[in-house]
Amino acid sequence: MSTIAVVGAGVIGQTYAGLLADAGHDVSIVARGRRADQLRMSGIVLHRDGSTTRPRCRVVDTLAEARNAEVVMVAVRGEQLPSVQAEAAASLAPIVVCMSNPLGQREAFEQDVGAERTVFTFSGIGGLIADDGSVHYHSVRQQPTVVDAAASAGAAVAELMGTTALAVHREHQMASWLDTHSVFIAGIGAAVLTTENGAPGVSRSRERARQIVGAISEAFDALQGHGVPIRPAALRTIFGRVPTWFAARYWQRQFGGPLVQVSIAPHVLATRFTEFPQVAAHALSLVGRDAPRFRSLVMPCASPGHEA
């Protein structure tokens, strides 16, 4: 059993806190405002595939209240990361897990927290929070929970995540994985935001799907040209190594299915004025000016004034 403090009470924070508590760990969750009030009244309520669980976690206002935490898990949106970074750095926990894509803040996070105790991960679930505060989540078949295998505490975190019964992948090129993810999500998210009727609109248009496949394939070419391997390799296969007609048909199905409509689109829509513009701007900075179709797709969604 580990003593764990989870900072962030969104879908990711509540789900992993709940799954870890159900696995027998001692878990506190840091929540504030209305979400904290909801959790104190009703607790964490997780819905998945028709079943409901109510894991027992302590609700605290600050990380300092989660005394003796052996593992701190930071599960906040990218634009919120700087505000909790100092709090995580000040904790005495020997392991600090960043579950967000830190975008351009990766080095700063490691410097503040300490590279020897930082482990970057990425969640393998998607979902939403209902009006009553309960979480409806599902496992993303195409993406297990990803853990930086090269980190000092990577093996320990992978083992910890494995106790949740979620699939876990140990990634030896985590920096490249995070950069690939930024470009991929920027392209898919921009398609959701700029296509009439959003994700369902893409699922009904073979031509729109072809445009998106071409733009992301071009961006991956640019990433590789800048020395960044595409991780996982399956993304390089579907964006660039199979015929475009096949990839377009595949992504039409994904835009009409849970991968986009449940795992990606709700988060993109909820953060279209907060985190997502930063994701788009970061992706543009990664590919530079070598991907004009990708830039045309993503630029309208990037942070105002972005110049890559």
Short mmCIF file of C-alpha atoms in Angstrom, two decimals:
data_model
loop_
_atom_site.label_atom_id
_atom_site.label_comp_id
_atom_site.label_asym_id
_atom_site.label_seq_id
_atom_site.Cartn_x
_atom_site.Cartn_y
_atom_site.Cartn_z
CA MET A 1 0.00 0.00 0.00
CA SER A 2 1.20 3.49 -0.87
CA THR A 3 0.15 6.84 0.57
CA ILE A 4 -0.85 9.02 -2.37
CA ALA A 5 -1.97 12.64 -2.78
CA VAL A 6 -3.73 13.54 -6.03
CA VAL A 7 -3.77 17.23 -6.94
CA GLY A 8 -6.69 18.01 -9.23
CA ALA A 9 -10.29 16.79 -9.07
CA GLY A 10 -11.24 16.66 -12.74
CA VAL A 11 -11.98 13.46 -14.66
CA ILE A 12 -8.36 12.27 -14.57
CA GLY A 13 -7.70 13.17 -10.94
CA GLN A 14 -10.91 11.66 -9.57
CA THR A 15 -10.69 8.52 -11.68
CA TYR A 16 -7.09 7.66 -10.82
CA ALA A 17 -7.60 8.62 -7.17
CA GLY A 18 -10.64 6.35 -7.04
CA LEU A 19 -9.02 3.43 -8.84
CA LEU A 20 -5.94 3.63 -6.62
CA ALA A 21 -8.10 3.78 -3.49
CA ASP A 22 -10.08 0.76 -4.67
CA ALA A 23 -6.75 -1.03 -5.17
CA GLY A 24 -6.03 -0.60 -1.45
CA HIS A 25 -3.88 2.54 -1.38
CA ASP A 26 -4.31 5.41 1.08
CA VAL A 27 -5.44 8.31 -1.14
CA SER A 28 -6.12 12.00 -0.52
CA ILE A 29 -7.44 14.27 -3.26
CA VAL A 30 -6.78 18.02 -3.32
CA ALA A 31 -9.90 19.88 -4.46
CA ARG A 32 -11.15 23.43 -4.15
CA GLY A 33 -14.34 25.44 -4.49
CA ARG A 34 -17.56 23.85 -5.68
CA ARG A 35 -15.83 20.58 -6.60
CA ALA A 36 -14.47 20.22 -3.06
CA ASP A 37 -17.93 20.84 -1.61
CA GLN A 38 -19.40 18.18 -3.93
CA LEU A 39 -16.76 15.64 -3.02
CA ARG A 40 -17.18 16.23 0.71
CA MET A 41 -20.91 15.74 0.38
CA SER A 42 -21.06 12.78 -2.02
CA GLY A 43 -17.51 11.47 -2.34
CA ILE A 44 -15.99 10.23 -5.59
CA VAL A 45 -18.57 8.39 -7.70
CA LEU A 46 -17.22 6.54 -10.73
CA HIS A 47 -19.42 5.12 -13.51
CA ARG A 48 -18.01 2.72 -16.09
CA ASP A 49 -19.80 0.32 -18.44
CA GLY A 50 -22.98 0.33 -16.39
CA SER A 51 -21.28 -0.24 -13.01
CA THR A 52 -20.82 2.31 -10.21
CA THR A 53 -18.16 2.46 -7.50
CA ARG A 54 -17.75 4.85 -4.57
CA PRO A 55 -14.09 4.71 -3.55
CA ARG A 56 -13.09 6.20 -0.21
CA CYS A 57 -10.64 9.12 -0.48
CA ARG A 58 -9.95 11.99 1.89
CA VAL A 59 -10.71 15.44 0.48
CA VAL A 60 -8.23 18.17 1.42
CA ASP A 61 -7.86 21.81 0.44
CA THR A 62 -4.07 21.88 0.06
CA LEU A 63 -1.29 19.44 -0.62
CA ALA A 64 0.27 20.33 2.74
CA GLU A 65 -2.76 18.71 4.43
CA ALA A 66 -1.94 15.36 2.78
CA ARG A 67 0.79 14.56 5.27
CA ASN A 68 3.26 11.72 4.74
CA ALA A 69 2.39 11.30 1.05
CA GLU A 70 4.89 9.00 -0.62
CA VAL A 71 3.60 9.86 -4.09
CA VAL A 72 2.17 13.18 -5.29
CA MET A 73 0.19 12.94 -8.54
CA VAL A 74 -0.44 16.24 -10.36
CA ALA A 75 -3.55 15.89 -12.52
CA VAL A 76 -4.41 19.44 -13.59
CA ARG A 77 -4.78 21.03 -17.02
CA GLY A 78 -1.69 22.38 -18.73
CA GLU A 79 -2.45 26.05 -18.08
CA GLN A 80 -2.94 25.27 -14.37
CA LEU A 81 0.39 23.48 -13.99
CA PRO A 82 2.51 26.53 -13.03
CA SER A 83 0.12 27.36 -10.18
CA VAL A 84 0.59 23.95 -8.49
CA GLN A 85 4.21 23.35 -9.49
CA ALA A 86 5.67 25.18 -6.48
CA GLU A 87 3.32 23.32 -4.12
CA ALA A 88 4.43 19.98 -5.57
CA ALA A 89 8.08 21.02 -5.37
CA ALA A 90 7.69 21.95 -1.69
CA SER A 91 6.22 18.57 -0.78
CA LEU A 92 8.42 15.96 0.88
CA ALA A 93 7.14 13.13 -1.30
CA PRO A 94 10.00 11.16 -2.89
CA ILE A 95 7.98 10.75 -6.13
CA VAL A 96 6.05 13.46 -7.99
CA VAL A 97 4.02 12.26 -10.98
CA CYS A 98 2.99 14.78 -13.65
CA MET A 99 -0.11 13.43 -15.39
CA SER A 100 -0.53 16.46 -17.65
CA ASN A 101 1.24 17.10 -20.93
CA PRO A 102 3.49 19.91 -19.66
CA LEU A 103 3.87 21.33 -23.19
CA GLY A 104 6.75 23.82 -23.04
CA GLN A 105 7.02 23.59 -19.25
CA ARG A 106 8.70 20.17 -19.05
CA GLU A 107 12.19 21.41 -18.17
CA ALA A 108 10.86 23.98 -15.68
CA PHE A 109 8.80 21.33 -13.92
CA GLU A 110 11.79 19.00 -13.62
CA GLN A 111 14.01 21.84 -12.40
CA ASP A 112 11.55 22.96 -9.70
CA VAL A 113 10.50 19.51 -8.52
CA GLY A 114 13.82 17.72 -9.09
CA ALA A 115 14.54 15.43 -12.02
CA GLU A 116 15.36 12.54 -9.70
CA ARG A 117 11.82 12.43 -8.30
CA THR A 118 9.82 13.55 -11.36
CA VAL A 119 7.96 10.98 -13.45
CA PHE A 120 5.96 12.12 -16.49
CA THR A 121 2.93 9.98 -17.28
CA PHE A 122 -0.20 10.29 -19.38
CA SER A 123 -3.63 8.92 -18.66
CA GLY A 124 -5.29 6.06 -20.50
CA ILE A 125 -8.86 7.08 -19.74
CA GLY A 126 -11.39 9.56 -21.06
CA GLY A 127 -14.72 10.77 -19.80
CA LEU A 128 -16.78 13.61 -18.35
CA ILE A 129 -18.18 14.90 -15.09
CA ALA A 130 -21.98 14.90 -14.89
CA ASP A 131 -24.02 17.72 -13.36
CA ASP A 132 -24.27 15.78 -10.10
CA GLY A 133 -20.46 15.61 -9.87
CA SER A 134 -20.13 11.92 -10.69
CA VAL A 135 -17.51 10.81 -13.22
CA HIS A 136 -18.36 8.73 -16.30
CA TYR A 137 -15.14 7.27 -17.68
CA HIS A 138 -13.87 4.59 -20.01
CA SER A 139 -10.48 3.11 -20.86
CA VAL A 140 -9.01 4.29 -24.16
CA ARG A 141 -8.34 1.08 -26.08
CA GLN A 142 -5.74 2.70 -28.32
CA GLN A 143 -3.78 4.27 -25.45
CA PRO A 144 -2.86 2.65 -22.14
CA THR A 145 -1.59 4.71 -19.21
CA VAL A 146 1.88 5.80 -20.36
CA VAL A 147 4.78 6.02 -17.87
CA ASP A 148 8.29 7.38 -18.46
CA ALA A 149 10.39 4.22 -18.22
CA ALA A 150 13.64 6.21 -18.21
CA ALA A 151 12.76 8.17 -15.04
CA SER A 152 14.47 7.22 -11.79
CA ALA A 153 11.14 6.22 -10.24
CA GLY A 154 9.54 5.09 -13.51
CA ALA A 155 9.43 1.41 -12.59
CA ALA A 156 7.83 2.15 -9.21
CA VAL A 157 5.17 4.37 -10.82
CA ALA A 158 4.43 1.79 -13.52
CA GLU A 159 3.94 -0.83 -10.82
CA LEU A 160 1.70 1.54 -8.85
CA MET A 161 -0.42 2.31 -11.93
CA GLY A 162 -0.65 -1.40 -12.65
CA THR A 163 -2.53 -1.95 -9.39
CA THR A 164 -5.52 -0.09 -10.91
CA ALA A 165 -6.00 -2.92 -13.46
CA LEU A 166 -5.66 -0.36 -16.27
CA ALA A 167 -3.22 -1.27 -19.04
CA VAL A 168 0.18 0.40 -18.57
CA HIS A 169 2.85 1.12 -21.19
CA ARG A 170 6.44 1.91 -20.16
CA GLU A 171 7.71 4.47 -22.67
CA HIS A 172 11.47 4.85 -23.07
CA GLN A 173 11.19 8.03 -25.19
CA MET A 174 8.70 9.99 -23.12
CA ALA A 175 9.76 13.44 -24.36
CA SER A 176 9.14 12.34 -27.95
CA TRP A 177 5.84 10.72 -26.92
CA LEU A 178 4.64 13.96 -25.31
CA ASP A 179 5.65 16.05 -28.34
CA THR A 180 3.95 13.59 -30.71
CA HIS A 181 0.86 13.71 -28.52
CA SER A 182 0.82 17.53 -28.63
CA VAL A 183 0.86 17.54 -32.43
CA PHE A 184 -1.70 14.75 -32.72
CA ILE A 185 -4.17 16.31 -30.26
CA ALA A 186 -3.71 19.77 -31.81
CA GLY A 187 -4.66 18.37 -35.22
CA ILE A 188 -7.61 16.29 -34.02
CA GLY A 189 -8.84 19.03 -31.69
CA ALA A 190 -8.58 21.72 -34.36
CA ALA A 191 -10.62 19.51 -36.68
CA VAL A 192 -13.32 19.20 -33.99
CA LEU A 193 -13.42 22.98 -33.48
CA THR A 194 -13.25 24.09 -37.13
CA THR A 195 -15.49 21.51 -38.85
CA GLU A 196 -19.22 22.17 -39.14
CA ASN A 197 -20.99 19.91 -36.60
CA GLY A 198 -17.64 19.04 -35.00
CA ALA A 199 -16.57 15.40 -34.73
CA PRO A 200 -19.78 14.02 -36.29
CA GLY A 201 -19.20 16.37 -39.23
CA VAL A 202 -15.79 14.83 -39.88
CA SER A 203 -17.23 11.32 -39.57
CA ARG A 204 -19.61 12.11 -42.43
CA SER A 205 -17.04 13.68 -44.78
CA ARG A 206 -14.38 11.54 -46.46
CA GLU A 207 -12.81 14.67 -47.94
CA ARG A 208 -12.52 16.39 -44.55
CA ALA A 209 -10.98 13.25 -43.09
CA ARG A 210 -8.45 13.19 -45.96
CA GLN A 211 -7.52 16.81 -45.24
CA ILE A 212 -6.93 16.06 -41.56
CA VAL A 213 -4.87 12.94 -42.30
CA GLY A 214 -2.74 14.91 -44.77
CA ALA A 215 -2.18 17.76 -42.31
CA ILE A 216 -1.15 15.52 -39.40
CA SER A 217 1.03 13.33 -41.66
CA GLU A 218 2.80 16.48 -42.83
CA ALA A 219 3.30 17.59 -39.20
CA PHE A 220 4.78 14.21 -38.27
CA ASP A 221 7.20 14.52 -41.22
CA ALA A 222 8.24 17.92 -39.85
CA LEU A 223 8.69 16.52 -36.32
CA GLN A 224 10.90 13.74 -37.61
CA GLY A 225 12.84 16.29 -39.63
CA HIS A 226 13.55 18.09 -36.36
CA GLY A 227 14.88 14.90 -34.79
CA VAL A 228 11.77 13.86 -32.84
CA PRO A 229 10.78 10.18 -33.30
CA ILE A 230 7.03 9.63 -33.64
CA ARG A 231 5.82 7.75 -30.57
CA PRO A 232 3.95 5.49 -30.43
CA ALA A 233 5.02 4.04 -33.76
CA ALA A 234 1.40 3.12 -34.59
CA LEU A 235 0.63 6.82 -35.13
CA ARG A 236 3.38 7.05 -37.74
CA THR A 237 1.85 4.03 -39.46
CA ILE A 238 -1.67 5.41 -39.69
CA PHE A 239 -0.42 8.92 -40.54
CA GLY A 240 1.94 8.39 -43.44
CA ARG A 241 2.67 4.71 -43.98
CA VAL A 242 -0.71 3.40 -45.08
CA PRO A 243 -2.61 4.66 -48.15
CA THR A 244 -4.37 7.97 -47.55
CA TRP A 245 -7.77 6.51 -48.53
CA PHE A 246 -7.40 3.83 -45.88
CA ALA A 247 -6.29 6.30 -43.19
CA ALA A 248 -9.17 8.66 -44.06
CA ARG A 249 -11.69 5.84 -43.76
CA TYR A 250 -10.16 4.78 -40.43
CA TRP A 251 -10.33 8.31 -39.00
CA GLN A 252 -13.87 8.82 -40.23
CA ARG A 253 -14.81 5.89 -37.99
CA GLN A 254 -12.77 7.27 -35.06
CA PHE A 255 -14.41 10.71 -35.31
CA GLY A 256 -17.76 8.94 -35.07
CA GLY A 257 -16.71 6.70 -32.20
CA PRO A 258 -15.64 6.94 -28.54
CA LEU A 259 -11.96 7.71 -29.20
CA VAL A 260 -12.81 11.21 -30.45
CA GLN A 261 -16.37 11.79 -29.26
CA VAL A 262 -15.80 10.64 -25.66
CA SER A 263 -12.03 10.76 -25.03
CA ILE A 264 -10.91 13.83 -27.01
CA ALA A 265 -13.73 16.13 -28.14
CA PRO A 266 -15.31 16.89 -24.71
CA HIS A 267 -11.95 17.97 -23.30
CA VAL A 268 -11.12 20.06 -26.38
CA LEU A 269 -14.51 21.78 -26.25
CA ALA A 270 -14.26 22.40 -22.50
CA THR A 271 -10.77 23.94 -22.83
CA ARG A 272 -11.13 25.71 -26.18
CA PHE A 273 -10.42 29.09 -24.50
CA THR A 274 -7.95 27.86 -21.85
CA GLU A 275 -5.66 24.86 -22.34
CA PHE A 276 -6.31 23.94 -25.97
CA PRO A 277 -4.95 27.19 -27.48
CA GLN A 278 -1.70 26.46 -25.62
CA VAL A 279 -1.64 22.90 -27.00
CA ALA A 280 -2.15 24.28 -30.52
CA ALA A 281 0.55 26.93 -30.09
CA HIS A 282 3.01 24.39 -28.69
CA ALA A 283 2.35 22.02 -31.60
CA LEU A 284 2.98 24.82 -34.09
CA SER A 285 6.26 25.66 -32.37
CA LEU A 286 7.33 22.00 -32.63
CA VAL A 287 6.71 21.66 -36.37
CA GLY A 288 7.90 25.16 -37.30
CA ARG A 289 7.14 26.31 -40.84
CA ASP A 290 7.66 22.94 -42.48
CA ALA A 291 3.99 21.88 -42.33
CA PRO A 292 1.78 24.46 -44.11
CA ARG A 293 -1.37 22.29 -44.20
CA PHE A 294 -1.07 21.55 -40.49
CA ARG A 295 -0.48 25.23 -39.74
CA SER A 296 -3.56 26.16 -41.74
CA LEU A 297 -5.65 23.65 -39.75
CA VAL A 298 -4.33 24.52 -36.29
CA MET A 299 -3.45 28.24 -36.42
CA PRO A 300 -7.06 29.49 -35.95
CA CYS A 301 -7.18 27.64 -32.61
CA ALA A 302 -3.76 28.71 -31.25
CA SER A 303 -3.09 31.29 -28.57
CA PRO A 304 -3.67 34.84 -29.86
CA GLY A 305 -0.54 36.42 -31.25
CA HIS A 306 1.27 33.07 -31.65
CA GLU A 307 4.14 33.28 -34.10
CA ALA A 308 5.96 29.98 -34.74
#
